[in-house]
Amino acid sequence: MGEGAKPAHAAPQPAREEWRSISDLAQEFGVTARTLRFYEDEGLLRPVRRGTTRLYSRADRARLAWILRGRNVGFSLADIRELLDLYAPGPGRRTQLKAALAKSRERIAALEAQKADIEATIAELEQFCRRLEAEQARLAPGPAAAAGET
Amino acid sequence: MGEGAKPAHAAPQPAREEWRSISDLAQEFGVTARTLRFYEDEGLLRPVRRGTTRLYSRADRARLAWILRGRNVGFSLADIRELLDLYAPGPGRRTQLKAALAKSRERIAALEAQKADIEATIAELEQFCRRLEAEQARLAPGPAAAAGET
DNA sequence: CTTGACCTTTACGTGAGCGTCAATCCCCGA
DNA sequence: TCGGGGATTGACGCTCACGTAAAGGTCAAG
């Protein structure tokens, strides 16, 4: 360990924040800087600025991870924004609570269905793989070993 | 049973095929006719024609179900076409077998990852729901029962 | 001071996946 | 016979999620 020189009296803050530039963050998450700026325009991220330059905190990174997971499960960016907004400020009013609860449950139901579809697709692909393997085995030792295996 | 008049000497074919028009099929699967024509243009479906009119067989319906499931798990139409093409003609050559196997396994791996993301998202949403329910319970019986529950 | 590596904004381009006319055709029952 | 309802093929439009210049600011090293 011990990457680089540190000032002797270190660590006043409990969490060291470790800010990232946009290109660092992009590389870290396997996206482009364009994508991060786009997400900011869409209201999904709000990095702080030093001058005009964006700086991403740990919270921003966690948020980005959430966003990318949402994207990977098929959420639109609007969906993701809605869920993040839902998540963020514990909504005080009861009607809002009910609405948030309903939306969350809808999402959950849709995700369960999607999960079922994924499992079905995996099952079919695996069966297909087994068929291919059988075919492969049928071809290799079958025709009296025509081509040489050295 | 007994929908409509049938000729007396019925059922020579084992499978009755039950052809569908494009709008019937669309309604049955909850898509539009436009979508079905588009999928045909993209090489995903090949219904037979009576004159110029499309007629969809049971096989077409099964294929469509596969397509829609693929779409629902996030496959692009190009992905779906590739998988269907892979599926269809048992490719004879060993190199093709190996390639098909590799692609299938890649897909499976991606789907497993996606499934994990979905499960994680479901878990978070469920936890969020529990928080909302707790909040709800904290508001209802708390402030001396202001609004009446009859 | 210049160069180069970053950062910024603005803005137009792109591919996927359909939606939406428009014009035409064909068949079927009143 | 004449609508009317559904089928067809274009062809253009639109949204989403970015890609891709273009044109410029800033900072450190050489």
mmCIF file of N, CA, C and O (backbone and C1' of nucleotides) in Angstrom, chain A residues 32-35, chain C residues 11-14, chain D residues 18-20:
data_model
loop_
_atom_site.group_PDB
_atom_site.id
_atom_site.type_symbol
_atom_site.label_atom_id
_atom_site.label_comp_id
_atom_site.label_asym_id
_atom_site.label_seq_id
_atom_site.Cartn_x
_atom_site.Cartn_y
_atom_site.Cartn_z
ATOM 1 N N THR A 32 -18.493 7.361 -21.735
ATOM 2 C CA THR A 32 -17.756 8.508 -22.260
ATOM 3 C C THR A 32 -18.105 9.755 -21.460
ATOM 4 O O THR A 32 -19.135 9.819 -20.794
ATOM 5 N N ALA A 33 -17.256 10.752 -21.578
ATOM 6 C CA ALA A 33 -17.523 12.033 -20.912
ATOM 7 C C ALA A 33 -18.815 12.636 -21.464
ATOM 8 O O ALA A 33 -19.594 13.243 -20.719
ATOM 9 N N ARG A 34 -19.024 12.448 -22.729
ATOM 10 C CA ARG A 34 -20.261 12.925 -23.341
ATOM 11 C C ARG A 34 -21.478 12.391 -22.613
ATOM 12 O O ARG A 34 -22.442 13.111 -22.353
ATOM 13 N N THR A 35 -21.439 11.115 -22.290
ATOM 14 C CA THR A 35 -22.544 10.489 -21.576
ATOM 15 C C THR A 35 -22.773 11.150 -20.223
ATOM 16 O O THR A 35 -23.910 11.447 -19.846
ATOM 17 P P DA C 11 -26.493 26.907 -29.927
ATOM 18 O "O5'" DA C 11 -26.228 25.873 -31.113
ATOM 19 C "C5'" DA C 11 -24.957 25.819 -31.746
ATOM 20 C "C4'" DA C 11 -24.884 24.589 -32.618
ATOM 21 C "C3'" DA C 11 -26.261 24.012 -32.994
ATOM 22 O "O3'" DA C 11 -26.256 23.643 -34.346
ATOM 23 C "C1'" DA C 11 -24.938 22.332 -32.086
ATOM 24 P P DC C 12 -27.705 23.607 -35.151
ATOM 25 O "O5'" DC C 12 -27.431 22.653 -36.394
ATOM 26 C "C5'" DC C 12 -26.121 22.575 -36.956
ATOM 27 C "C4'" DC C 12 -25.660 21.121 -37.002
ATOM 28 C "C3'" DC C 12 -26.680 20.157 -37.636
ATOM 29 O "O3'" DC C 12 -26.037 19.428 -38.666
ATOM 30 C "C1'" DC C 12 -25.838 19.281 -35.622
ATOM 31 P P DG C 13 -26.823 18.352 -39.523
ATOM 32 O "O5'" DG C 13 -26.261 16.987 -38.918
ATOM 33 C "C5'" DG C 13 -24.834 16.782 -38.852
ATOM 34 C "C4'" DG C 13 -24.545 15.326 -38.532
ATOM 35 C "C3'" DG C 13 -25.468 14.320 -39.231
ATOM 36 O "O3'" DG C 13 -24.700 13.173 -39.574
ATOM 37 C "C1'" DG C 13 -25.721 14.110 -36.893
ATOM 38 P P DT C 14 -25.346 12.014 -40.459
ATOM 39 O "O5'" DT C 14 -25.609 10.849 -39.415
ATOM 40 C "C5'" DT C 14 -24.706 10.661 -38.311
ATOM 41 C "C4'" DT C 14 -25.142 9.433 -37.533
ATOM 42 C "C3'" DT C 14 -26.139 8.527 -38.264
ATOM 43 O "O3'" DT C 14 -25.846 7.182 -37.941
ATOM 44 C "C1'" DT C 14 -27.069 9.215 -36.241
ATOM 45 P P DC D 18 -26.858 6.532 -23.221
ATOM 46 O "O5'" DC D 18 -26.312 8.021 -23.299
ATOM 47 C "C5'" DC D 18 -25.077 8.316 -23.917
ATOM 48 C "C4'" DC D 18 -25.149 8.230 -25.428
ATOM 49 C "C3'" DC D 18 -23.906 8.740 -26.127
ATOM 50 O "O3'" DC D 18 -23.110 7.642 -26.563
ATOM 51 C "C1'" DC D 18 -25.914 9.445 -27.215
ATOM 52 P P DG D 19 -21.583 7.967 -26.902
ATOM 53 O "O5'" DG D 19 -21.647 8.502 -28.402
ATOM 54 C "C5'" DG D 19 -22.009 7.617 -29.453
ATOM 55 C "C4'" DG D 19 -21.614 8.183 -30.810
ATOM 56 C "C3'" DG D 19 -20.158 8.658 -30.930
ATOM 57 O "O3'" DG D 19 -19.724 8.406 -32.270
ATOM 58 C "C1'" DG D 19 -21.617 10.510 -31.226
ATOM 59 P P DT D 20 -18.194 8.673 -32.715
ATOM 60 O "O5'" DT D 20 -18.223 10.164 -33.309
ATOM 61 C "C5'" DT D 20 -19.308 10.566 -34.124
ATOM 62 C "C4'" DT D 20 -19.093 11.998 -34.578
ATOM 63 C "C3'" DT D 20 -17.637 12.494 -34.468
ATOM 64 O "O3'" DT D 20 -17.353 13.287 -35.601
ATOM 65 C "C1'" DT D 20 -19.042 13.935 -33.269
#
